[in-house]
Every structure is written in structure tokens, then in C-alpha cells.
Short mmCIF file of C-alpha atoms in Angstrom, two decimals:
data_model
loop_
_atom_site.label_atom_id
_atom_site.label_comp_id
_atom_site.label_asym_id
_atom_site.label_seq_id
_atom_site.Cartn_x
_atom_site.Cartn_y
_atom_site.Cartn_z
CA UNK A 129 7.44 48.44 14.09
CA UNK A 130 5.10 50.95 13.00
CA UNK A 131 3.94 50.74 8.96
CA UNK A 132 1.43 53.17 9.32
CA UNK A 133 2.33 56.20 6.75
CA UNK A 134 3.15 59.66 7.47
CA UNK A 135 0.49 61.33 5.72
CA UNK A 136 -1.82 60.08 2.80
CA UNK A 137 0.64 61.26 -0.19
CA UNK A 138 2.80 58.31 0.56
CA UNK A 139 -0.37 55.75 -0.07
CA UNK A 140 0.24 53.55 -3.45
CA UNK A 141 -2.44 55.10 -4.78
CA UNK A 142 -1.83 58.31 -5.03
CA UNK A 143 1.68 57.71 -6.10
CA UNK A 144 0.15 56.35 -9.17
CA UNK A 145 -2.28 59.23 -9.84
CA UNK A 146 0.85 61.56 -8.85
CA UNK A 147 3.33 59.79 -11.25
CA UNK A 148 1.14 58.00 -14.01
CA UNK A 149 -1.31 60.84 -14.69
CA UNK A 150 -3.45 60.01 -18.26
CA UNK A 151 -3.39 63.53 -18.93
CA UNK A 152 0.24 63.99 -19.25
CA UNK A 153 1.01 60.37 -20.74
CA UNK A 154 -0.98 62.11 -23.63
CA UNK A 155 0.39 65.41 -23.54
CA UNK A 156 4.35 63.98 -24.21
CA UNK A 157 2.30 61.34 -26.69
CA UNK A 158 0.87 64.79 -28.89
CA UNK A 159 3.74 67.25 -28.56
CA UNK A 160 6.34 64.58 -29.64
CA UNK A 161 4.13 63.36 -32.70
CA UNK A 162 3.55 60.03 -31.51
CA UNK A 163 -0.14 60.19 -31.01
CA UNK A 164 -1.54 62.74 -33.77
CA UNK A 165 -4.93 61.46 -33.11
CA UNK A 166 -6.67 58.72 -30.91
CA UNK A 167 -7.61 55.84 -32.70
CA UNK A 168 -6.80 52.12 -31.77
CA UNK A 169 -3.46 53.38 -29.54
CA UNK A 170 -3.66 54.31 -26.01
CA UNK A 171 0.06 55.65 -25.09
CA UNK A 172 -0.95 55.70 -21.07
CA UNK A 173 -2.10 51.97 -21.13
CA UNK A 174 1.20 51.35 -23.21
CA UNK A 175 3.21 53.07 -21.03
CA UNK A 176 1.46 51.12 -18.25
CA UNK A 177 2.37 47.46 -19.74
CA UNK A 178 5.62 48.75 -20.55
CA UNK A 179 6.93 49.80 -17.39
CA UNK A 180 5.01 47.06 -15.32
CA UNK A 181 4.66 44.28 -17.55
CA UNK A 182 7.42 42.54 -17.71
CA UNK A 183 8.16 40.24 -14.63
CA UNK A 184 11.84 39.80 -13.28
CA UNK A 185 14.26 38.25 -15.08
CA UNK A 186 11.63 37.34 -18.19
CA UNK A 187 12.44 38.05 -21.19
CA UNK A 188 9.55 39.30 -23.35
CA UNK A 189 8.50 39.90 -26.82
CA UNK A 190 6.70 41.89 -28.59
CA UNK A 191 3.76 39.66 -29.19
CA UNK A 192 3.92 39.09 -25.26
CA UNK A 193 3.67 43.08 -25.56
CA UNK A 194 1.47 43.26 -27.75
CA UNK A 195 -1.25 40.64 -25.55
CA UNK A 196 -0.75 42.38 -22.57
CA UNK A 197 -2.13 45.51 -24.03
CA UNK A 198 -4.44 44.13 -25.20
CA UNK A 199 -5.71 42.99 -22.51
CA UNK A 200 -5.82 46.31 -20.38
CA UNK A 201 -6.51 48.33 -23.54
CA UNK A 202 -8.72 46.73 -25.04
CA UNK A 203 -11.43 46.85 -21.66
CA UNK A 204 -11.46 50.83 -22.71
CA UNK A 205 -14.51 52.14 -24.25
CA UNK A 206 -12.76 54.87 -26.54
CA UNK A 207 -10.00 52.51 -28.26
CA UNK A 208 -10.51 49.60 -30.53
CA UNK A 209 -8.44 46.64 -31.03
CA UNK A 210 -5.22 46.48 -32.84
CA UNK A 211 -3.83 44.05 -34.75
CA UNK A 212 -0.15 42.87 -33.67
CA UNK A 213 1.33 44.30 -37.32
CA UNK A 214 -0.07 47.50 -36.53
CA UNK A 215 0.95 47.37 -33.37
CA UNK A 216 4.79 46.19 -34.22
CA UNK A 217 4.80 49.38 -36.75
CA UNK A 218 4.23 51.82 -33.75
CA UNK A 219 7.80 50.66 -31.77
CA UNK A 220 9.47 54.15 -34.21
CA UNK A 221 11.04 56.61 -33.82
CA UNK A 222 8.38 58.63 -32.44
CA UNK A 223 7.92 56.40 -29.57
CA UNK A 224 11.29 56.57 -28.72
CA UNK A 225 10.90 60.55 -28.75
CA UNK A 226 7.69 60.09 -26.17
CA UNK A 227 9.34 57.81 -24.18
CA UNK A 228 12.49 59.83 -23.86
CA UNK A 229 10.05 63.03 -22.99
CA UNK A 230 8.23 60.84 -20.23
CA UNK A 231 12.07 59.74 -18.70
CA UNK A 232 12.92 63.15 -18.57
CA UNK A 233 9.66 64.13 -17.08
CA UNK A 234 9.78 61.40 -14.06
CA UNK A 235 13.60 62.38 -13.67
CA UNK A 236 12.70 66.37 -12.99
CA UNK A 237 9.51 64.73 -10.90
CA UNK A 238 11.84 62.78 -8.67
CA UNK A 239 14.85 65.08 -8.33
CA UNK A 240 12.36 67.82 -7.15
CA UNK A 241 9.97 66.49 -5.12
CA UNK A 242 12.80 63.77 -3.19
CA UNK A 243 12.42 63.42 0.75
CA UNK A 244 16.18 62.50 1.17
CA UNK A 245 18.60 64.79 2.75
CA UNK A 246 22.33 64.05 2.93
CA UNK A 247 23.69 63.28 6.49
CA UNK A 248 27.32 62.55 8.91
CA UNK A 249 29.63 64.21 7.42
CA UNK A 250 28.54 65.60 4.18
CA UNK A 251 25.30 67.08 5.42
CA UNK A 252 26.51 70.79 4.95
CA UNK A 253 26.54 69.80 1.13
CA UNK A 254 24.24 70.07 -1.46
CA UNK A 255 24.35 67.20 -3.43
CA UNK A 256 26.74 64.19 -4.09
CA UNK A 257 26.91 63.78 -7.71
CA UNK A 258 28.63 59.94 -9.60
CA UNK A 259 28.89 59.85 -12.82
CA UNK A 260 29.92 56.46 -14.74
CA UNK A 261 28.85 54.54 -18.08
CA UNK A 262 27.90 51.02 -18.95
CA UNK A 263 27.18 49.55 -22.29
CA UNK A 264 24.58 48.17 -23.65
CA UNK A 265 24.85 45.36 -26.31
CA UNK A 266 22.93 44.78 -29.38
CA UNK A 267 22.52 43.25 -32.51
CA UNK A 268 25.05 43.42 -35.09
CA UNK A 269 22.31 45.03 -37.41
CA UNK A 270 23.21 48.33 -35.63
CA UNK A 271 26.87 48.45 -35.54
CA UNK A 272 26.92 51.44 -38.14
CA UNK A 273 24.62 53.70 -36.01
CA UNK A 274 26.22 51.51 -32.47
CA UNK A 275 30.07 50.58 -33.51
CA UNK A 276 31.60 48.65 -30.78
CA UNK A 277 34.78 49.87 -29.29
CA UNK A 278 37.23 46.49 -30.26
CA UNK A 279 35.82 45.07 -33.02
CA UNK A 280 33.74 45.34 -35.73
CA UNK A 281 33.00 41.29 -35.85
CA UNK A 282 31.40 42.03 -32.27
CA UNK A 283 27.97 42.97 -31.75
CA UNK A 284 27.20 46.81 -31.45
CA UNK A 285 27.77 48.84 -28.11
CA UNK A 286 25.38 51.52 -27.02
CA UNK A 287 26.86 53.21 -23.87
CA UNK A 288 24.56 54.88 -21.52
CA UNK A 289 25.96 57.79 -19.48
CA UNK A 290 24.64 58.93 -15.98
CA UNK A 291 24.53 60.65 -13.28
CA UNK A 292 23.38 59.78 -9.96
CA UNK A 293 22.38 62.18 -7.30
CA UNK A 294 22.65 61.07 -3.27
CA UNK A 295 19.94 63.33 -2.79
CA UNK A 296 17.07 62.17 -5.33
CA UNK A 297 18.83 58.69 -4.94
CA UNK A 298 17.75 58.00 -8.82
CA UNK A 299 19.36 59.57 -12.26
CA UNK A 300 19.45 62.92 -12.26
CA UNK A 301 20.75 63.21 -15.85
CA UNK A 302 22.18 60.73 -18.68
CA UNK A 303 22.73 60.64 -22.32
CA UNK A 304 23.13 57.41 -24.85
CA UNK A 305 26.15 57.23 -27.36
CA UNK A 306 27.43 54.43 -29.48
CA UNK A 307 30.44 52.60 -27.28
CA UNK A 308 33.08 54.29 -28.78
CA UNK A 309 32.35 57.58 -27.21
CA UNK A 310 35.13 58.52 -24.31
CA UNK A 311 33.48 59.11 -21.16
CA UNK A 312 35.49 62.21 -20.63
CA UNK A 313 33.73 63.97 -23.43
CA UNK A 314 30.51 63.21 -21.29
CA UNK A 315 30.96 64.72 -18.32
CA UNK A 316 28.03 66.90 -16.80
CA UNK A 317 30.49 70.25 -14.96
CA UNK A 318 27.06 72.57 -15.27
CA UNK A 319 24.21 74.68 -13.38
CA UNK A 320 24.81 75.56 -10.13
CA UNK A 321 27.85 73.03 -8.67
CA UNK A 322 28.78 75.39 -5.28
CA UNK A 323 28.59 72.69 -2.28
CA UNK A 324 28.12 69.97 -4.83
CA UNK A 325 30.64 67.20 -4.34
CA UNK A 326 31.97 64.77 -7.46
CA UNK A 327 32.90 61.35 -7.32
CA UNK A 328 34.47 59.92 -10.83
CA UNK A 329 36.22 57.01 -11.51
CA UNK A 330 39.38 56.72 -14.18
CA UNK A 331 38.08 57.24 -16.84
CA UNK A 332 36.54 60.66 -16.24
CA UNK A 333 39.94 61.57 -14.82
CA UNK A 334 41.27 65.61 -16.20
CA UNK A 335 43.21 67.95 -14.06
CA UNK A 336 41.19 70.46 -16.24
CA UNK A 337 38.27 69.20 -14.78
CA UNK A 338 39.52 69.23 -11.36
CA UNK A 339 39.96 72.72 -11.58
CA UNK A 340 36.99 73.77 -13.15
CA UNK A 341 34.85 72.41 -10.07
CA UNK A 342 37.23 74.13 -7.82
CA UNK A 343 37.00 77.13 -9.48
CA UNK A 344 32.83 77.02 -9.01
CA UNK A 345 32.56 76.57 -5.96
CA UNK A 346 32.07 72.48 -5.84
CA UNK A 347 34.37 69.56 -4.17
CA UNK A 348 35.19 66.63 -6.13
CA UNK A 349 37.24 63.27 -4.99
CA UNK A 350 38.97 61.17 -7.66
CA UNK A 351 41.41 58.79 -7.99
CA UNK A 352 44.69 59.70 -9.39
CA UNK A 353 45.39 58.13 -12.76
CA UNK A 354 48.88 56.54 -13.09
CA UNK A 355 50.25 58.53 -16.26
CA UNK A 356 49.68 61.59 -13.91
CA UNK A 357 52.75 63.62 -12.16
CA UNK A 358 51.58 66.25 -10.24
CA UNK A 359 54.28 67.70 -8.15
CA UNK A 360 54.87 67.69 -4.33
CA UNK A 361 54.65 70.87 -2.40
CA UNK A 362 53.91 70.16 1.12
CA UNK A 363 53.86 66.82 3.29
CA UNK A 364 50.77 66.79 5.41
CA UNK A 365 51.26 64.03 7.30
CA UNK A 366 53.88 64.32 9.94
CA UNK A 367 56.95 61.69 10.13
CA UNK A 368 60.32 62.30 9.84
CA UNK A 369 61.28 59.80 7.31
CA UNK A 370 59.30 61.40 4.80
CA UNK A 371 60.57 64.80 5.62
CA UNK A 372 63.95 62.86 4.68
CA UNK A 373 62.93 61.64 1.14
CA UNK A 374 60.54 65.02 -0.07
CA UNK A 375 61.98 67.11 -2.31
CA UNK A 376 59.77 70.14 -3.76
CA UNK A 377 58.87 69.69 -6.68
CA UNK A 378 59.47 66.02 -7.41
CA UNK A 379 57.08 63.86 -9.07
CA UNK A 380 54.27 61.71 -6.85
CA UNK A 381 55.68 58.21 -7.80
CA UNK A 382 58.93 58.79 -7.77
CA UNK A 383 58.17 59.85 -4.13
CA UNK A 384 56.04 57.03 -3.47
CA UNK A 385 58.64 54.81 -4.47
CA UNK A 386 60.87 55.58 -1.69
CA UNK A 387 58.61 55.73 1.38
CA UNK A 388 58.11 52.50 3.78
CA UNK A 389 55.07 50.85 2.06
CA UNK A 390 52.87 50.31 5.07
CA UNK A 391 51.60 53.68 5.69
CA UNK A 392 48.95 56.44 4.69
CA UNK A 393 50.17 59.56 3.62
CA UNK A 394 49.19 63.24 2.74
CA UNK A 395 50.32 66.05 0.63
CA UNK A 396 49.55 68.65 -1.61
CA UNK A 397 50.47 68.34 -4.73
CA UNK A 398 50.67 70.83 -7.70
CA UNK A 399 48.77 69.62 -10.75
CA UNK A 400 49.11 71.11 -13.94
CA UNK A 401 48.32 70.95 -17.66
CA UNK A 402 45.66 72.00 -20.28
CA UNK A 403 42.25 72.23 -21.14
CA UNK A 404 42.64 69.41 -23.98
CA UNK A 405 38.71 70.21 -25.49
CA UNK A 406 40.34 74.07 -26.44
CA UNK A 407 42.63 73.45 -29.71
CA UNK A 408 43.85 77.77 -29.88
CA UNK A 409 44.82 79.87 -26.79
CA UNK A 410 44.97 76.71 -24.20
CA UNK A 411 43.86 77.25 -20.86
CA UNK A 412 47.12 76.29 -18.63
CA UNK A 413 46.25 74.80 -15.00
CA UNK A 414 48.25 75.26 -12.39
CA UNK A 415 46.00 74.14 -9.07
CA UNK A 416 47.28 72.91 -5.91
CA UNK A 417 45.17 70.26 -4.26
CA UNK A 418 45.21 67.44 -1.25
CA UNK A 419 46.44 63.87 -2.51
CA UNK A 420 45.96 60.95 -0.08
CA UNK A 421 47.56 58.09 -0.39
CA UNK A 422 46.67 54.54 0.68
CA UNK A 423 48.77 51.31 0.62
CA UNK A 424 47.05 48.09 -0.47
CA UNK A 425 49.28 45.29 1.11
CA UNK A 426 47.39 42.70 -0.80
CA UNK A 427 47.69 43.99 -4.43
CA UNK A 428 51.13 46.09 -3.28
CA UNK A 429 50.30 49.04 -5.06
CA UNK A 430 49.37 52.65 -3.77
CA UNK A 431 45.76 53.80 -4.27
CA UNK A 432 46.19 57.26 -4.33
CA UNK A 433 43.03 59.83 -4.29
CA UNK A 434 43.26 63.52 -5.20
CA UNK A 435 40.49 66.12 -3.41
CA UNK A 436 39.55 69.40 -2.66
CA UNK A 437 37.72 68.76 0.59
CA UNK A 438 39.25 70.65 3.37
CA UNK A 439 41.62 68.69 5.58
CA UNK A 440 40.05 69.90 8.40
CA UNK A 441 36.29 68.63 7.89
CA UNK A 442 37.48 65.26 6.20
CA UNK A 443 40.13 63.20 7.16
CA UNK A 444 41.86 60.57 5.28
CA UNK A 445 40.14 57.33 5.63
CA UNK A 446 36.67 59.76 5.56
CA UNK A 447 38.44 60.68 1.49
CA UNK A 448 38.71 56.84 1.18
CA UNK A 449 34.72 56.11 2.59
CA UNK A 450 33.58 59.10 -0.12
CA UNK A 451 35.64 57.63 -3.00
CA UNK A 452 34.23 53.93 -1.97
CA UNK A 453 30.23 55.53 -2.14
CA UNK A 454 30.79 55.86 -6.18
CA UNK A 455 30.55 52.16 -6.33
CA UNK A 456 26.09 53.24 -5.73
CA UNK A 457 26.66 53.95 -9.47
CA UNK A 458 27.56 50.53 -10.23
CA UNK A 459 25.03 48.93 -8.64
CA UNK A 460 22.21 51.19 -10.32
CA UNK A 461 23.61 49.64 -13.49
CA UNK A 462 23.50 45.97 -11.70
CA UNK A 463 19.97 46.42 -10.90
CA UNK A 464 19.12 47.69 -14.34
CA UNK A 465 20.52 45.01 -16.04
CA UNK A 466 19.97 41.98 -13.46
CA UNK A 467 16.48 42.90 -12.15
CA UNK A 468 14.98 45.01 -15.37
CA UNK A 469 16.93 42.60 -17.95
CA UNK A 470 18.34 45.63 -19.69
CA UNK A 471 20.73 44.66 -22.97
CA UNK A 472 19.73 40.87 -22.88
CA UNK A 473 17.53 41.18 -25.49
CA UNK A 474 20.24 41.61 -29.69
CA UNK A 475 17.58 44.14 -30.84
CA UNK A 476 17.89 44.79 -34.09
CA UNK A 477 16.18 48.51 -34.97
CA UNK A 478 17.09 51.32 -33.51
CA UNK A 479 14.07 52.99 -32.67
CA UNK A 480 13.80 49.52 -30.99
CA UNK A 481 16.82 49.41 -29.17
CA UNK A 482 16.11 53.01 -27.80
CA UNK A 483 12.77 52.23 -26.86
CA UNK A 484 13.80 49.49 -24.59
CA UNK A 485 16.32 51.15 -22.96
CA UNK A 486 14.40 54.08 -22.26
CA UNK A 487 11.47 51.47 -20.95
CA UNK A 488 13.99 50.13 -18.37
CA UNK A 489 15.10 53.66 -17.39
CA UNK A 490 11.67 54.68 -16.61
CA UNK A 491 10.90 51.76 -14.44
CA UNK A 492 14.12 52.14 -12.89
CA UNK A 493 13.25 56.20 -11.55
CA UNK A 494 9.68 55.19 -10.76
CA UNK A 495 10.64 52.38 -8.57
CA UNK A 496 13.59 54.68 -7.04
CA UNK A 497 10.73 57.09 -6.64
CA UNK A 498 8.47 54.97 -4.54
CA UNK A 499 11.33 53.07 -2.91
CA UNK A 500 12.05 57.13 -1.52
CA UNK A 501 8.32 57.00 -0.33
CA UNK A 502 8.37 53.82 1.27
CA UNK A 503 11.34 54.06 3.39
CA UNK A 504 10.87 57.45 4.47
CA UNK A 505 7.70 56.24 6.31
CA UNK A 506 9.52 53.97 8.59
CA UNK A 507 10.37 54.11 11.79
CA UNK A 508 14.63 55.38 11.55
CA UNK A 509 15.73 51.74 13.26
CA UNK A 510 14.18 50.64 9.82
CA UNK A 511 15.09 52.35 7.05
CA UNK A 512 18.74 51.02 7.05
CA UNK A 513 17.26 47.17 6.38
CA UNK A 514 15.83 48.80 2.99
CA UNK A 515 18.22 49.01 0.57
CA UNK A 516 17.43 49.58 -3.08
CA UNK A 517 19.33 46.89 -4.78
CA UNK A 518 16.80 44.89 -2.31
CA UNK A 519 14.06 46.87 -3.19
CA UNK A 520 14.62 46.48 -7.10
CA UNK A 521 14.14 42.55 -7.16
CA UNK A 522 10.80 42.78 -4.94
CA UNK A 523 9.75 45.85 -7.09
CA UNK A 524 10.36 43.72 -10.27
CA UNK A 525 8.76 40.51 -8.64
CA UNK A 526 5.67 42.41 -7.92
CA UNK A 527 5.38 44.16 -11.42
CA UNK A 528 2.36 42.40 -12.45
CA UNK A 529 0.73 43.05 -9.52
CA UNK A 530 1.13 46.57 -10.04
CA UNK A 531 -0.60 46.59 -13.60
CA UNK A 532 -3.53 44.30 -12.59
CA UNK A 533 -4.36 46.70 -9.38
CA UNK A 534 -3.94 49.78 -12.16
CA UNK A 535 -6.57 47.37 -14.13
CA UNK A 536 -8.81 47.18 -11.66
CA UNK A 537 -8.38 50.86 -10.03
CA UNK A 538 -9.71 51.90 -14.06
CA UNK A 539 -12.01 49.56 -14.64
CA UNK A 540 -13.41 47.94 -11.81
CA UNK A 541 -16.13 48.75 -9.96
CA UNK A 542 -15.50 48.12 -6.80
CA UNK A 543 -12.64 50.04 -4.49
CA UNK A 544 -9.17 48.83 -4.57
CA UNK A 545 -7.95 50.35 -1.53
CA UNK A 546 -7.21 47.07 0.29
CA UNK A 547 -5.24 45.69 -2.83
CA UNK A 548 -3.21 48.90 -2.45
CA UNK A 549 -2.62 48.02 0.84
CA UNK A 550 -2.06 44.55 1.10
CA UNK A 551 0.82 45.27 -2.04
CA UNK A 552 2.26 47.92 -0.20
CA UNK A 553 2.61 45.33 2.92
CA UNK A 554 3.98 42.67 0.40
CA UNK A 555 6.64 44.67 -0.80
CA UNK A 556 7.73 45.62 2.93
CA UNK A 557 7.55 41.88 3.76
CA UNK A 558 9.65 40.73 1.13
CA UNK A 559 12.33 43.62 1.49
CA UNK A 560 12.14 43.18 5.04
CA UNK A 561 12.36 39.23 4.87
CA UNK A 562 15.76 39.45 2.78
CA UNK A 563 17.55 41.47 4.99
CA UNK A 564 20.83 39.79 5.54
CA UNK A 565 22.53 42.19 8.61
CA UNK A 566 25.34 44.03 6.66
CA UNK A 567 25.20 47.92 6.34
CA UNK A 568 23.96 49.34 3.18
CA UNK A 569 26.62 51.80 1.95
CA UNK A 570 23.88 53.22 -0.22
CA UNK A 571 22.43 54.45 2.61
CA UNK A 572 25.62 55.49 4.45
CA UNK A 573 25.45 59.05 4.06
CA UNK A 574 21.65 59.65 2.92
CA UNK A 575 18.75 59.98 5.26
CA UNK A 576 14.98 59.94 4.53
#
């Protein structure tokens, strides 16, 4: 197997100097009013202990915090030492404002510069865009500005709202609400969508939506909520017996209802209603799309999955695979909160609470980012042993390594090229070591 890289951008090194530049780390500190002027706080070396400072699955406090920074900080010439009060009273709002400035900054960094392109069957699109939510809980000190969705005994909800791209394999956008928010008022239909394909889940489901993305240019694949009726108007898949039973016009479940229950079906269906956001002069929406429809012996129910991908390029089960690549979402949110110990900790501020989530969401692009590197330098009998849910419990193992080669690489005096090295062999090692056989369907349809 050959390790060697493709060309010296991919080293470790210069992925730090490319991603964790001191000159920008200070430039989001100033223009968000964090840093007015430098005293005792460094926000790079913060941002440092932050994002690599915390080991897996530990759960640390701000004292903990506080001692690591002091510890790198504190070997710098231009910044004195600060006491842990002082240090506590910086965790405001203000942080929270240069953290969310850095996120965005390593999210436009990633999407831009990624090496991935989308392969198989959807490599004539663009992008594949999932969007789903997850919650976040917290202390009950912050259910006014965080009210949980059941009950107001129950410890607040923030909800964090994202959107993963195929192609940057990392957020591409996301937004925080308290839990009570409804995803649908969330959803991201903007820019440029033509070629852009959509996977939701239920709770994103809107025929309105559906037809806006048609209407641009983009593809989407969703499931088909229960309370919906679109109407039949053609039977796709040829059999007799269901030429028997359709009727134009009837309703999808009554239809469903009275074909055998062992088979997978096509039609196009009619869906219709209104733009429910609008309140005067409704938008009516009257679209015709594909509707495939899969029976599940084992629950005995019919999964049924409405699309705009031509019928020509994508067959049924090839709907079915698409729909079944949203669950990457769910697993970004796994590794977020299993690997990076995101919500564990009841915090009870919000600046606090925002800080910490933001922290998490940083490391998460930044180790998406060099996961990106990293495989794309192996051989292609490789890459498909690498897979990033892997990757995310060796990157989180190997955090403090990280921050006492970034120790060394600013204040040592000798070179730490062969650290560099040896971590970047560690973390193919471990990955590599873990591999248990199976096919990562994160990687099914995206190629480095």
C-alpha cells in the first residue's frame, strides 16, 4: 500500500498553517468584539485547546480549560497569565459571536476547497444535499431562551439544524433554534439548486416544497408522509392485476390497499395543495411526480418514496439506495455527540451553551476536512476501509496529540516534521486497524 502523499499540501503541517492561521483567528477575534485589545487572552491558542483539547469521551471543565491554556498560552512571550475568574468571565457572548464567525469560516474553507466528486450513478449531479435536526439538551436554567418541546418540567432543548453536502462530505450550512422550532420552517430551498439532489426525511415533508425544487431545476427524493393523498395518474410498472384495481384519480392508499402485498410498484401520482408559509393569494400546486412503492414483509406496511429523478436514469431499488444515503446525516450527529461528547454536559448560560456547541462543530468540519485529505491520498483499493464515523473516534483519540505537536511546532526549537509524520501514520494505523469488512454507505456514491 502506498502512504506516500500526492503532493506536499496534504502534509499535517500545512493543513494546520492552511486551516489554523494566527492571523485570521485574530481577525474574527477583532471584527466580532471579542478581542478589542491583546492583553492576557490569546483567541488562536484558545481556539487551539478548544478544538483539540478535549480527549474522547472526557468530559471537561472549565478549570480543565482553563489549565490547558495555560499551559500553551502561557509559553508566549506577548500574553501574561490569567487568572481562572478572568478567564471564566470571557466564555460571553462575544465568544460565542467569534466562534460562530470561525465555524462559518472553516465551513466556506471546506465546501470550496473539497477533493470529493460524486460518482455511479449520481455523478452527472452537482451536489447531494440531507438536511435533518437533532437536539441538544441543557440545563433547566435555559428553558425560557431553550423551551423543550413536551414539557416544561424537562430540561431545555436546543435543536441544531443542518445540512450535509456529499460533495464537501462536512456541513455545508446549519442554524440553532430552541426545540420547539418545526423543522419544516428550516429548510435551506436557496442559491443555485439546478442538478442538486434533496434527501429529507418526514418531517421536512411539503408538496410545496417538492415543487419548488422541481421548478429550479433540482431533484429531490422523499418519503411520502401518511396523511398525504396524492392522486394516481399512470401505473408505471406493468402487471395486469394492477391495471384491474387503478382507477384515475383515486387516492394512493386506497390503491395500495388492494394490490397483492409482495410487490414493488410505480406510478405517477398528482400531488396537490398550498404553499402553507403564504397566508393571502395561496400558491395552489398541482405537480405530477414518480411514487415508488416498496413492501416491507416484516413490519407489513408500504414504504412509499416520492421523486423527481427520471425513470430512465434511476430505477426503483436505485430511489430506495438514494433515500437509504440520508441516514450519513444521522451518523454526523452520532459522531458529534458519541465521539465529541456534544449535549452531555446541563450547561447552564447561554453564551455557554452556544459556545460549546459551536466548539464541537468546529472540530467536527476540521476533522471532516483532513479526513478529505487523508483518504484522497490513498491508493483507490483503500479509501473504501476509511470511513468517517471510523475516522472520528481515532481523530478524537489523537486530539492531544494534535495540540502538543501545535506546542512544539510554536515553541520548540527543534523541527517537528517527524512528529507530523509519525501522527499522520498513527491515525492511518488505527483507522486502518478497525476496519471490520462491511461497505461504507458513506462512501457509496462519493469518490476522492
Amino acid at each position: 500500500m502506498n502512504h506516500q502523499q500526492k503532493d506536499d499540501n496534504n502534509s499535517l503541517r500545512n493543513w494546520q498553517e492552511k486551516l489554523l492561521p494566527p492571523e485570521v483567528i485574530m481577525e474574527k477575534a477583532r471584527s466580532n468584539g471579542f478581542i478589542k485589545r491583546m492583553r492576557k487572552l490569546d483567541p488562536t491558542y484558545l481556539l487551539y485547546v478548544l478544538i483539540f483539547g478535549i480527549s474522547s469521551h472526557c468530559k471537561p471543565t472549565l478549570e480543565e480549560i482553563h489549565r490547558d491554556y495555560q499551559d500553551l498560552g502561557g509559553k508566549s512571550a506577548g500574553t501574561k497569565e490569567i487568572r481562572y475568574q478572568s478567564f471564566h468571565n470571557r466564555f460571553d457572548s462575544n465568544m460565542a459571536l467569534f466562534l460562530r464567525a470561525m465555524l462559518d469560516h472553516y465551513i466556506n474553507i471546506t465546501f470550496a476547497d473539497s477533493p470529493a466528486r460524486l460518482k455511479g450513478p449520481v455523478g452527472i449531479l452537482k451536489d447531494i444535499l440531507i438536511q435533518d435536526s437533532s437536539i441538544v439538551r441543557l440545563s433547566k436554567k435555559l428553558a425560557e431562551e431553550f423551551p423543550p418541546a413536551r414539557s416544561r418540567s424537562e430540561a431545555a432543548g436546543l435543536k441544531i439544524h443542518a445540512v450535509y453536502s456529499a460533495v464537501s462530505h462536512s456541513l455545508k450550512s446549519f442554524e440553532i433554534t430552541d426545540e420547539k422550532t418545526h423543522d419544516y420552517k428550516k429548510i435551506r430551498i436557496d442559491g443555485n439548486i439546478k442538478d442538486v439532489l434533496f434527501l429529507f426525511d418526514l418531517g421536512y415533508y411539503s408538496h410545496y416544497v417538492l415543487a419548488n425544487i422541481n421548478e429550479r431545476g433540482g431533484f429531490f427524493v422523499s418519503r411520502v408522509k401518511n396523511s398525504a393523498k396524492p392522486k394516481l395518474k399512470e401505473i408505471v410498472s406493468e402487471s395486469k392485476i394492477f391495471d384491474s384495481i387503478f382507477e384515475k384519480g383515486m387516492n394512493l392508499g386506497d390503491f395500495l390497499e388492494k394490490v397483492p402485498k409482495s410487490d414493488e410498484i410505480e406510478l405517477i401520482c398528482t400531488f396537490t395543495g398550498r404553499d402553507k408559509e403564504k397566508t393571502m393569494g395561496q400558491k395552489k400546486i398541482n405537480a405530477d411526480f414518480r411514487v415508488v412503492c416498496f413492501w416491507d414483509e416484516n413490519d407489513k406496511i408500504w414504504h412509499n418514496y416520492v421523486t423527481n429523478l427520471p425513470g430512465d436514469a434511476y430505477k426503483k431499488d436505485e430511489i430506495y439506495q438514494l433515500y437509504r444515503y440520508r441516514w450519513i446525516i444521522e451518523l454526523l450527529f452520532k459522531e458529534m455527540k458519541s465521539d465529541y461528547d456534544l449535549g452531555k454536559f446541563l450547561l447552564a448560560r447561554e453564551p455557554l451553551a452556544l459556545i460549546h456547541v459551536y466548539s464541537m462543530l468546529i472540530r467536527l468540519v476540521l476533522s471532516r476536512n483532513l479526513y478529505k485529505k487523508m483518504v484522497a491520498s490513498l491508493d483507490e483499493d483503500e479509501k473504501p476501509r476509511y470511513g468517517p464515523l471510523l475516522w472520528s473516534k481515532v481523530f478524537a483519540e489523537k486530539a492531544h496529540e494534535f495540540l502538543s505537536i501545535i506546542d512544539q511546532s510554536i515553541f520548540g526549537k527543534e523541527s517537528v516534521g517527524e512528529r507530523w509524520k509519525k501522527l499522520e501514520d498513527s491515525l492511518r494505523r488505527l483507522a486502518c486497524s478497525r476496519h471490520k469488512g462491511y461497505d461504507r454507505i458513506s462512501l457509496k456514491y462519493v469518490g476522492f
